[in-house]
Structures are given as C-alpha cells and as structure tokens.
Coordinates of C-alpha atoms in Angstrom, one line a residue:
M27 CA 0.0 0.0 0.0
Y28 CA 1.3 3.5 -0.8
E29 CA 0.1 7.0 -0.4
G30 CA -1.0 9.2 -3.3
V31 CA -0.3 12.9 -3.8
T32 CA -2.5 14.7 -1.4
L33 CA -3.7 18.2 -0.6
K34 CA -4.2 20.1 2.7
D35 CA -7.5 21.0 4.3
E36 CA -9.7 18.7 2.2
K37 CA -13.0 17.5 3.5
K38 CA -12.8 13.9 4.7
E39 CA -16.2 13.0 3.2
N40 CA -14.9 14.0 -0.3
A41 CA -11.7 11.9 0.0
I42 CA -11.1 9.2 -2.6
V43 CA -9.5 5.8 -2.2
W44 CA -8.2 4.3 -5.4
L45 CA -8.1 0.5 -5.4
N46 CA -5.5 0.3 -8.1
I47 CA -5.2 -2.8 -10.3
D48 CA -1.5 -2.3 -10.7
N49 CA 1.2 -4.5 -12.3
D50 CA 1.6 -6.6 -9.1
T51 CA -2.1 -7.3 -8.9
Y52 CA -2.5 -7.9 -12.6
E53 CA 0.3 -10.5 -12.5
D54 CA -1.1 -12.3 -9.5
K55 CA -2.3 -15.8 -10.3
K56 CA -5.8 -14.9 -9.0
W57 CA -6.1 -12.5 -11.9
N58 CA -4.6 -14.9 -14.4
N59 CA -2.9 -12.0 -16.2
L60 CA -6.0 -11.8 -18.5
F61 CA -6.7 -9.0 -21.0
F62 CA -9.9 -8.1 -19.1
T63 CA -10.7 -7.6 -15.5
P64 CA -11.8 -11.0 -14.0
R65 CA -15.4 -10.6 -12.8
D66 CA -15.0 -12.6 -9.7
Q67 CA -12.1 -10.4 -8.5
L68 CA -14.1 -7.3 -9.4
K69 CA -17.0 -8.6 -7.4
E70 CA -14.8 -9.1 -4.4
L71 CA -13.4 -5.6 -4.6
I72 CA -16.9 -4.1 -4.7
K73 CA -18.0 -6.4 -1.8
F74 CA -15.0 -5.3 0.2
S75 CA -15.6 -1.6 -0.4
V76 CA -19.3 -1.9 0.6
K77 CA -18.5 -4.0 3.6
E78 CA -16.0 -1.4 4.9
G79 CA -18.5 1.4 4.6
A80 CA -17.7 3.1 1.4
D81 CA -20.1 5.9 0.5
I82 CA -19.8 5.7 -3.3
V83 CA -18.0 3.0 -5.4
I84 CA -16.8 3.8 -8.9
V85 CA -16.0 0.9 -11.2
D86 CA -13.8 2.1 -14.1
V87 CA -14.0 -1.0 -16.2
N88 CA -15.3 -1.6 -19.7
F89 CA -18.6 -3.4 -19.6
G90 CA -19.5 -2.8 -23.2
Y91 CA -19.1 -6.5 -24.1
T92 CA -19.0 -9.9 -22.6
V93 CA -15.6 -11.2 -21.9
G94 CA -13.8 -14.2 -23.4
P95 CA -14.5 -16.4 -26.4
E96 CA -18.1 -17.5 -27.1
S97 CA -17.1 -21.1 -26.4
S98 CA -15.7 -20.3 -23.0
N99 CA -18.4 -21.2 -20.4
D100 CA -16.1 -20.1 -17.5
Y101 CA -16.0 -16.5 -18.8
K102 CA -19.8 -16.5 -19.4
T103 CA -20.4 -17.8 -15.9
G104 CA -18.3 -15.0 -14.6
D105 CA -20.4 -12.4 -16.4
E106 CA -23.6 -14.0 -15.2
D107 CA -22.5 -14.3 -11.6
F108 CA -21.4 -10.6 -11.6
K109 CA -24.7 -9.6 -13.1
K110 CA -26.6 -11.6 -10.5
F111 CA -24.6 -10.0 -7.8
L112 CA -25.4 -6.4 -8.9
E113 CA -29.1 -7.3 -9.4
T114 CA -29.3 -8.7 -5.9
Y115 CA -27.5 -5.6 -4.6
S116 CA -30.0 -3.2 -6.4
Q117 CA -32.9 -5.0 -4.8
K118 CA -31.6 -4.7 -1.2
S119 CA -33.4 -2.3 1.0
G120 CA -31.9 0.2 3.4
R121 CA -29.0 2.6 3.2
K122 CA -26.0 1.2 1.2
A123 CA -23.2 2.5 -1.0
K124 CA -24.0 3.9 -4.4
I125 CA -22.3 2.1 -7.3
I126 CA -21.3 4.0 -10.5
L127 CA -20.3 1.9 -13.5
A128 CA -18.3 3.5 -16.4
G129 CA -20.4 3.4 -19.6
T130 CA -18.9 2.8 -23.0
F131 CA -19.8 5.3 -25.8
D132 CA -19.3 5.2 -29.6
Y133 CA -19.8 7.8 -32.2
N134 CA -22.4 7.0 -34.9
E135 CA -21.1 8.3 -38.2
T136 CA -24.5 7.8 -39.9
Y137 CA -26.5 9.9 -37.4
R138 CA -23.6 12.0 -36.2
C139 CA -24.3 11.5 -32.6
V140 CA -23.0 9.5 -29.6
E141 CA -24.5 6.2 -28.7
K142 CA -24.1 4.1 -25.6
R143 CA -22.8 0.7 -26.3
E144 CA -25.1 -2.0 -25.1
S145 CA -24.0 -3.9 -22.0
F146 CA -24.9 -7.2 -20.4
L147 CA -25.5 -5.1 -17.2
D148 CA -28.1 -2.8 -18.6
E149 CA -30.9 -4.7 -17.0
V150 CA -29.5 -4.4 -13.5
V151 CA -28.6 -0.8 -13.5
F152 CA -31.3 0.7 -11.4
G153 CA -31.8 1.8 -7.7
D154 CA -28.4 2.6 -6.2
I155 CA -26.5 1.5 -9.4
Y156 CA -25.8 4.1 -12.1
W157 CA -24.2 4.4 -15.5
G158 CA -21.7 7.3 -15.6
D159 CA -19.9 8.9 -18.5
P160 CA -16.1 8.5 -18.2
M161 CA -15.3 10.4 -21.4
F162 CA -13.2 13.5 -21.7
H163 CA -12.7 16.3 -24.3
V164 CA -9.4 15.8 -26.1
E165 CA -7.7 18.9 -27.4
E166 CA -6.1 19.2 -30.8
D167 CA -2.7 18.3 -29.3
G168 CA -4.2 15.2 -27.8
T169 CA -4.1 16.5 -24.3
I170 CA -7.1 16.2 -21.9
R171 CA -7.8 19.5 -20.1
R172 CA -11.6 19.4 -19.8
F173 CA -14.4 16.9 -19.1
Q174 CA -18.1 17.1 -20.0
L175 CA -20.7 17.4 -17.4
W176 CA -23.0 15.1 -19.4
E177 CA -23.0 13.2 -22.6
P178 CA -26.0 13.6 -24.9
I179 CA -26.8 10.3 -26.7
C180 CA -29.3 9.1 -29.3
S181 CA -30.0 5.7 -28.0
T182 CA -33.7 6.5 -27.8
K183 CA -36.1 8.4 -30.1
S184 CA -36.5 11.2 -27.6
G185 CA -32.9 11.5 -26.8
Q186 CA -31.1 11.0 -23.5
V187 CA -28.4 12.6 -21.5
I188 CA -26.0 10.5 -19.4
P189 CA -24.4 12.4 -16.5
S190 CA -20.6 12.3 -16.2
I191 CA -19.1 10.4 -13.2
P192 CA -17.9 13.7 -11.6
L193 CA -21.4 15.2 -11.9
L194 CA -23.0 12.1 -10.4
I195 CA -20.6 12.3 -7.5
K196 CA -21.4 16.0 -7.0
I197 CA -25.1 15.3 -6.9
L198 CA -24.9 12.2 -4.7
K199 CA -22.6 13.9 -2.2
N200 CA -24.1 17.4 -2.0
T201 CA -27.8 16.9 -2.6
E202 CA -30.5 16.4 0.0
E203 CA -31.8 12.8 0.2
S204 CA -35.4 14.0 -0.3
I205 CA -34.4 15.7 -3.6
K206 CA -32.4 12.7 -4.8
K207 CA -35.4 10.3 -4.2
G208 CA -37.7 12.5 -6.4
S209 CA -35.2 12.8 -9.2
N210 CA -34.1 10.4 -11.9
L211 CA -30.3 10.4 -11.6
H212 CA -29.8 7.6 -14.0
D213 CA -30.4 9.9 -16.9
F214 CA -31.7 13.3 -17.8
S215 CA -34.5 13.4 -20.3
P216 CA -35.2 16.5 -22.5
D217 CA -38.6 16.9 -20.9
C218 CA -37.1 18.0 -17.6
L219 CA -34.0 19.9 -18.8
K220 CA -33.7 22.3 -21.7
I221 CA -30.1 22.5 -22.9
K222 CA -28.0 23.0 -26.0
L223 CA -26.5 19.7 -26.6
T224 CA -23.6 21.2 -28.5
D225 CA -22.9 23.9 -26.0
K226 CA -19.2 24.1 -25.0
E227 CA -20.2 25.4 -21.6
I228 CA -20.8 21.8 -20.5
R229 CA -17.1 21.3 -20.6
K230 CA -15.3 22.1 -17.4
R231 CA -11.6 22.4 -16.9
I232 CA -9.8 19.8 -14.9
I233 CA -7.6 21.2 -12.2
Y234 CA -4.9 18.5 -12.1
S235 CA -3.8 18.3 -8.4
M236 CA -2.6 14.7 -8.4
P237 CA 0.1 13.7 -10.9
W238 CA 0.9 10.1 -11.7
K239 CA 4.1 9.0 -10.0
P240 CA 4.4 5.2 -10.4
G241 CA 6.6 3.7 -7.7
K242 CA 6.2 6.5 -5.2
K243 CA 6.6 5.0 -1.7
D244 CA 7.1 8.0 0.5
P245 CA 4.2 8.7 2.9
V246 CA 2.7 12.2 2.8
E247 CA 2.4 13.9 6.1
T248 CA -0.7 16.0 5.3
S249 CA -4.4 15.5 5.5
E250 CA -5.3 13.3 2.6
F251 CA -7.6 13.6 -0.4
L252 CA -6.3 10.6 -2.3
K253 CA -5.1 7.3 -1.0
V254 CA -3.9 4.7 -3.4
I255 CA -4.1 1.0 -2.4
S256 CA -3.0 -1.9 -4.5
A257 CA -6.1 -4.0 -5.3
G258 CA -4.2 -7.1 -4.4
K259 CA -3.4 -5.9 -0.9
T260 CA -6.7 -4.9 0.5
C261 CA -6.0 -7.1 3.5
D262 CA -3.6 -4.3 4.6
C263 CA -6.4 -1.7 4.7
K264 CA -7.7 -0.2 7.9
A265 CA -11.4 0.4 8.4
E266 CA -10.9 4.2 8.4
D267 CA -9.3 4.0 5.0
I268 CA -12.6 3.1 3.3
K269 CA -15.4 4.2 5.6
G270 CA -17.4 7.1 4.2
K271 CA -15.0 7.6 1.3
I272 CA -15.4 7.6 -2.5
V273 CA -13.8 4.4 -3.8
M274 CA -12.4 4.1 -7.3
I275 CA -11.8 0.7 -8.8
G276 CA -9.6 1.0 -11.8
G277 CA -6.3 -0.2 -13.4
S278 CA -2.9 1.3 -14.0
H279 CA -1.1 -1.9 -15.2
D280 CA 0.8 -1.8 -18.4
D281 CA -1.8 -3.8 -20.4
C282 CA -4.9 -1.8 -19.4
Q283 CA -4.6 0.5 -22.5
D284 CA -6.2 3.3 -20.6
F285 CA -3.4 5.9 -20.3
C286 CA -4.2 9.5 -21.2
K287 CA -2.1 12.5 -22.1
T288 CA -2.5 15.4 -19.6
P289 CA -0.7 18.6 -18.8
L290 CA 1.1 16.7 -16.1
G291 CA 2.2 13.9 -18.4
W292 CA 0.7 10.5 -19.1
M293 CA -1.6 9.1 -16.4
P294 CA -4.2 6.3 -16.0
G295 CA -7.7 7.1 -17.0
S296 CA -8.9 6.3 -13.5
L297 CA -6.6 9.1 -12.1
V298 CA -7.9 11.5 -14.7
I299 CA -11.4 10.8 -13.5
I300 CA -10.2 11.3 -9.9
N301 CA -8.7 14.7 -10.8
A302 CA -12.0 15.7 -12.5
I303 CA -14.0 14.7 -9.4
H304 CA -11.7 16.8 -7.3
S305 CA -12.0 19.7 -9.7
L306 CA -15.8 19.7 -9.6
L307 CA -16.1 19.2 -5.8
H308 CA -13.5 21.8 -4.8
F309 CA -13.1 24.2 -7.7
D310 CA -16.7 24.4 -8.8
E311 CA -17.3 27.4 -11.2
N312 CA -21.0 26.8 -11.4
K313 CA -21.9 29.5 -9.0
E314 CA -25.1 31.5 -9.3
G315 CA -24.5 35.1 -10.4
L316 CA -25.8 38.2 -8.6
C317 CA -29.6 38.7 -8.8
W318 CA -30.9 41.9 -10.5
W319 CA -31.5 44.0 -7.4
K320 CA -27.9 43.4 -6.2
K321 CA -26.5 44.4 -9.5
I322 CA -28.6 47.6 -9.5
S323 CA -27.6 48.3 -5.9
I324 CA -23.9 48.1 -6.6
F325 CA -24.3 50.2 -9.8
T326 CA -26.3 52.8 -7.9
L327 CA -23.7 53.0 -5.1
F328 CA -20.9 53.6 -7.6
V329 CA -23.0 56.4 -9.3
I330 CA -23.8 58.1 -6.0
I331 CA -20.1 58.1 -4.9
I332 CA -18.9 59.5 -8.2
S333 CA -21.7 62.1 -8.4
F334 CA -21.1 63.3 -4.9
F335 CA -17.4 64.0 -5.5
F336 CA -17.9 65.6 -8.9
T337 CA -20.6 68.0 -7.5
R338 CA -18.3 69.1 -4.6
F339 CA -14.9 69.3 -6.3
D340 CA -13.3 70.1 -9.6
S341 CA -12.8 67.3 -12.1
F342 CA -9.3 66.3 -11.2
K343 CA -9.8 66.2 -7.4
A344 CA -13.2 64.5 -7.8
C345 CA -11.7 61.8 -10.0
I346 CA -8.9 61.1 -7.5
L347 CA -11.2 61.1 -4.4
S348 CA -14.0 59.0 -6.0
N349 CA -11.4 56.4 -7.1
M350 CA -10.0 56.3 -3.6
A351 CA -13.4 56.0 -2.0
I352 CA -14.4 53.0 -4.2
V353 CA -11.1 51.2 -3.6
V354 CA -11.6 51.7 0.1
I355 CA -15.1 50.3 -0.1
L356 CA -14.0 47.2 -2.1
L357 CA -11.1 46.6 0.4
F358 CA -13.6 46.9 3.3
L359 CA -15.8 44.3 1.6
M360 CA -12.9 42.0 1.1
I361 CA -12.0 42.3 4.8
L362 CA -15.6 41.9 5.9
F363 CA -16.3 38.9 3.7
P364 CA -12.9 37.2 3.2
T365 CA -14.4 33.8 2.5
R366 CA -16.7 35.1 -0.2
L367 CA -13.8 36.4 -2.3
F368 CA -15.9 39.2 -3.5
L369 CA -13.4 40.6 -6.0
L370 CA -12.9 37.2 -7.5
S371 CA -16.5 36.7 -8.3
P372 CA -16.7 36.6 -12.2
D373 CA -20.1 38.3 -12.1
V374 CA -18.8 41.3 -10.1
L375 CA -15.4 41.3 -11.8
Y376 CA -16.7 41.5 -15.4
S377 CA -19.9 43.4 -14.8
F378 CA -18.5 46.2 -12.6
V379 CA -14.9 46.2 -11.6
M380 CA -13.2 45.8 -15.0
P381 CA -15.4 48.4 -16.8
W382 CA -15.0 50.8 -13.8
I383 CA -11.2 50.5 -13.9
I384 CA -11.0 51.1 -17.6
V385 CA -13.4 54.1 -17.5
N386 CA -11.6 55.7 -14.5
I387 CA -8.1 55.2 -16.0
L388 CA -9.2 57.0 -19.2
N389 CA -11.0 59.7 -17.1
S390 CA -8.0 60.2 -14.9
L391 CA -5.7 60.7 -17.9
L392 CA -8.1 63.3 -19.3
C393 CA -8.4 65.1 -16.0
F394 CA -4.7 65.0 -15.5
K395 CA -4.1 66.4 -19.0
D396 CA -6.7 69.2 -18.2
F397 CA -5.0 69.9 -14.9
I398 CA -1.6 70.3 -16.4
F399 CA -3.0 72.5 -19.2
R400 CA -4.7 74.9 -16.6
S401 CA -1.6 74.9 -14.4
G402 CA 0.5 76.1 -17.4
D403 CA -1.8 79.0 -17.9

C-alpha cells in the first residue's frame, strides 16, 4: 500500500480511495494475467468496499461487451455471476453504497451522434447503481484538459443525457436525500431539462492536483484527499481507510490500454477521473450570479459616490477622491467577507470592476491632462 499525492484542508467526506489494479495485482495468479478484469475479482473488490462502509463505489471497467471467447463457459459464468450480484445488490433495501459503472460510448457516423454501447449489465442498472460517463474532451494536441458534465446520446427516439461520473458524485454527495429520491439520476430526459447539446459550456476544466508517479513509496504527512491502495493488498487496509470515502476501482497496469495525455504527463484514465471529481467538488465554477437587485444596488452605489465628488470638487480632485473611495469600499468588503472572495466573483469582476477600472483610467488621464494645461496657464 502506498500513499497518493494529497492536498491540505480537504473534506474527509470527499476523500477518494483508489483500489489500483497495478502490475503486481495484474500479474497475480488470482487474476490470471488476462486481457480483461476478472469478474470474480471485481465482485470481491466491490463487496470489500461496501462492507468497509464506502459511500460511493466507482467501477472504471469496460462493460460494453461480454468477456472471453463465445465457447468459454467459464467467462460467461463470470459475467452471469457478476450480473446476478449487482441485481441482488440493487434489490436490497436500506442505506447502502451507491455504485457508478463506467459506460462505453461510440460515435455514430451515420446519425452524427454519440451512442451508448449495449452492455450485459443494462438490465440491472437501477436503484443505487448508475451508469456514468467517463469520457473527456481531447484537445487538438491530444491533451485532456476538460471533461463534459454530461453526454447527450441518441439511444432513444426522444434522446437521452448520461451524466458524467464527476457530476454524479457531485449530486450524490451534495444533494439532500429527499431531492435525490424524487429525481431520476440515472439519466436526464429532454422533458425536464432544456439544454443546447452542442454547447461548449458543459465542458469544465480539470484542475490537475494529483500527478501520476508510479513507484512512489514515500508517505505524505498531510491530511489526505487521495489514498492509493493496491487492489491485491486490500487485506492491509484499515477500516478508516474506506469508511465514508469515495472508492475508485480502476487499473494502471501496463496492459490496461487506458493511459491519457495530460498537462502533467501521461496518467491512467482512473486518475484523470479522480482529478476531474476533485475539480468539480473543490473548484466548482457553477456559482449563481448576482440577482438583478444586487447588480442595481452596486451600480447605484458607484454612481452616487462618483456624483457626490464631482458636484463638490473640480474634475481632477473628484476623479482622485472617487477612485480612492471606491477602492476603500472594495477593500472593506474583502476584509468583511474574506471567505466570499468578493473581488474574484466573475459576475462582479466582469460586470462592474473591470469596466469601472477602464473608464476611470481614461477619465484620470483626461483630468490630469486638463489639470496640467490649466496649471500652465
């Protein structure tokens, strides 16, 4: 077991444990060094996570096809047992961990839309089991810098929207239970949500805080956000390592063919998802802007201050004093509401502060020019 790269002052309920199917695990005889994830071992990892009190379990494995040759009954039996396990889990009553399965999506050239690949698990994904979108937006240089909040697909006549894994985590972690019970979190239908399916605003930047450093063994002496545990060494886990955490089950072994190019270098797809989850939980930009009466109030305050000084003093002095007064007010608001980061609010910054700065700089230059001209006379 080894520690991942971590951050200070993170909420424990948002911490993630990565059960990493690494090279050591992959080469173990229990896993048979197969080209797919053995369903029996995957079932044991999920059962372990649920038993230890995980809040949410993410399974980053391709379920878009049944494993093994058609003639192999052992592989088919593994699929059937795994399906039966999830079906039984969905039917259980009471509070239990939510399970998010990574869906597989293909682009349909004929209809020019994205389709979800059929899976042998489609029939058992209900209740506390969800499909999540693990896809990312790839830039022209092949680097992943953004993820989509949801994936519009054309699997049905009316259309469908599959939420991304980070968005599902955000909803399941931060939404009241009464709201979640009355909502369909398995998919969003066009009837309940009007969106532009091609709108680029659904893409959110990933703040990469956890680089991929294979072989890192040094413990990190800070409060943790990410703990990486080898999937083959879960027996070394302590109860507090899993309880109440988000558990990611995914691979980083050499044959997983799931490595992505990021600004921090190549990293496993599971770690990219973890960084995306962290970005949405801790650097969420989807903040509601100021309401109309607050905007009018701020604008009116600025007008009153400027008007007061320009009616009492000449242009040059009024410009200097009004600028100083507004700066003092803004500094006072920053001191009074330090946690709100008033000046960093995009709505305030772009609607008031930036235009005010530009106008006042130009006005100050004109006043200064007029002052020099009159002084020369």
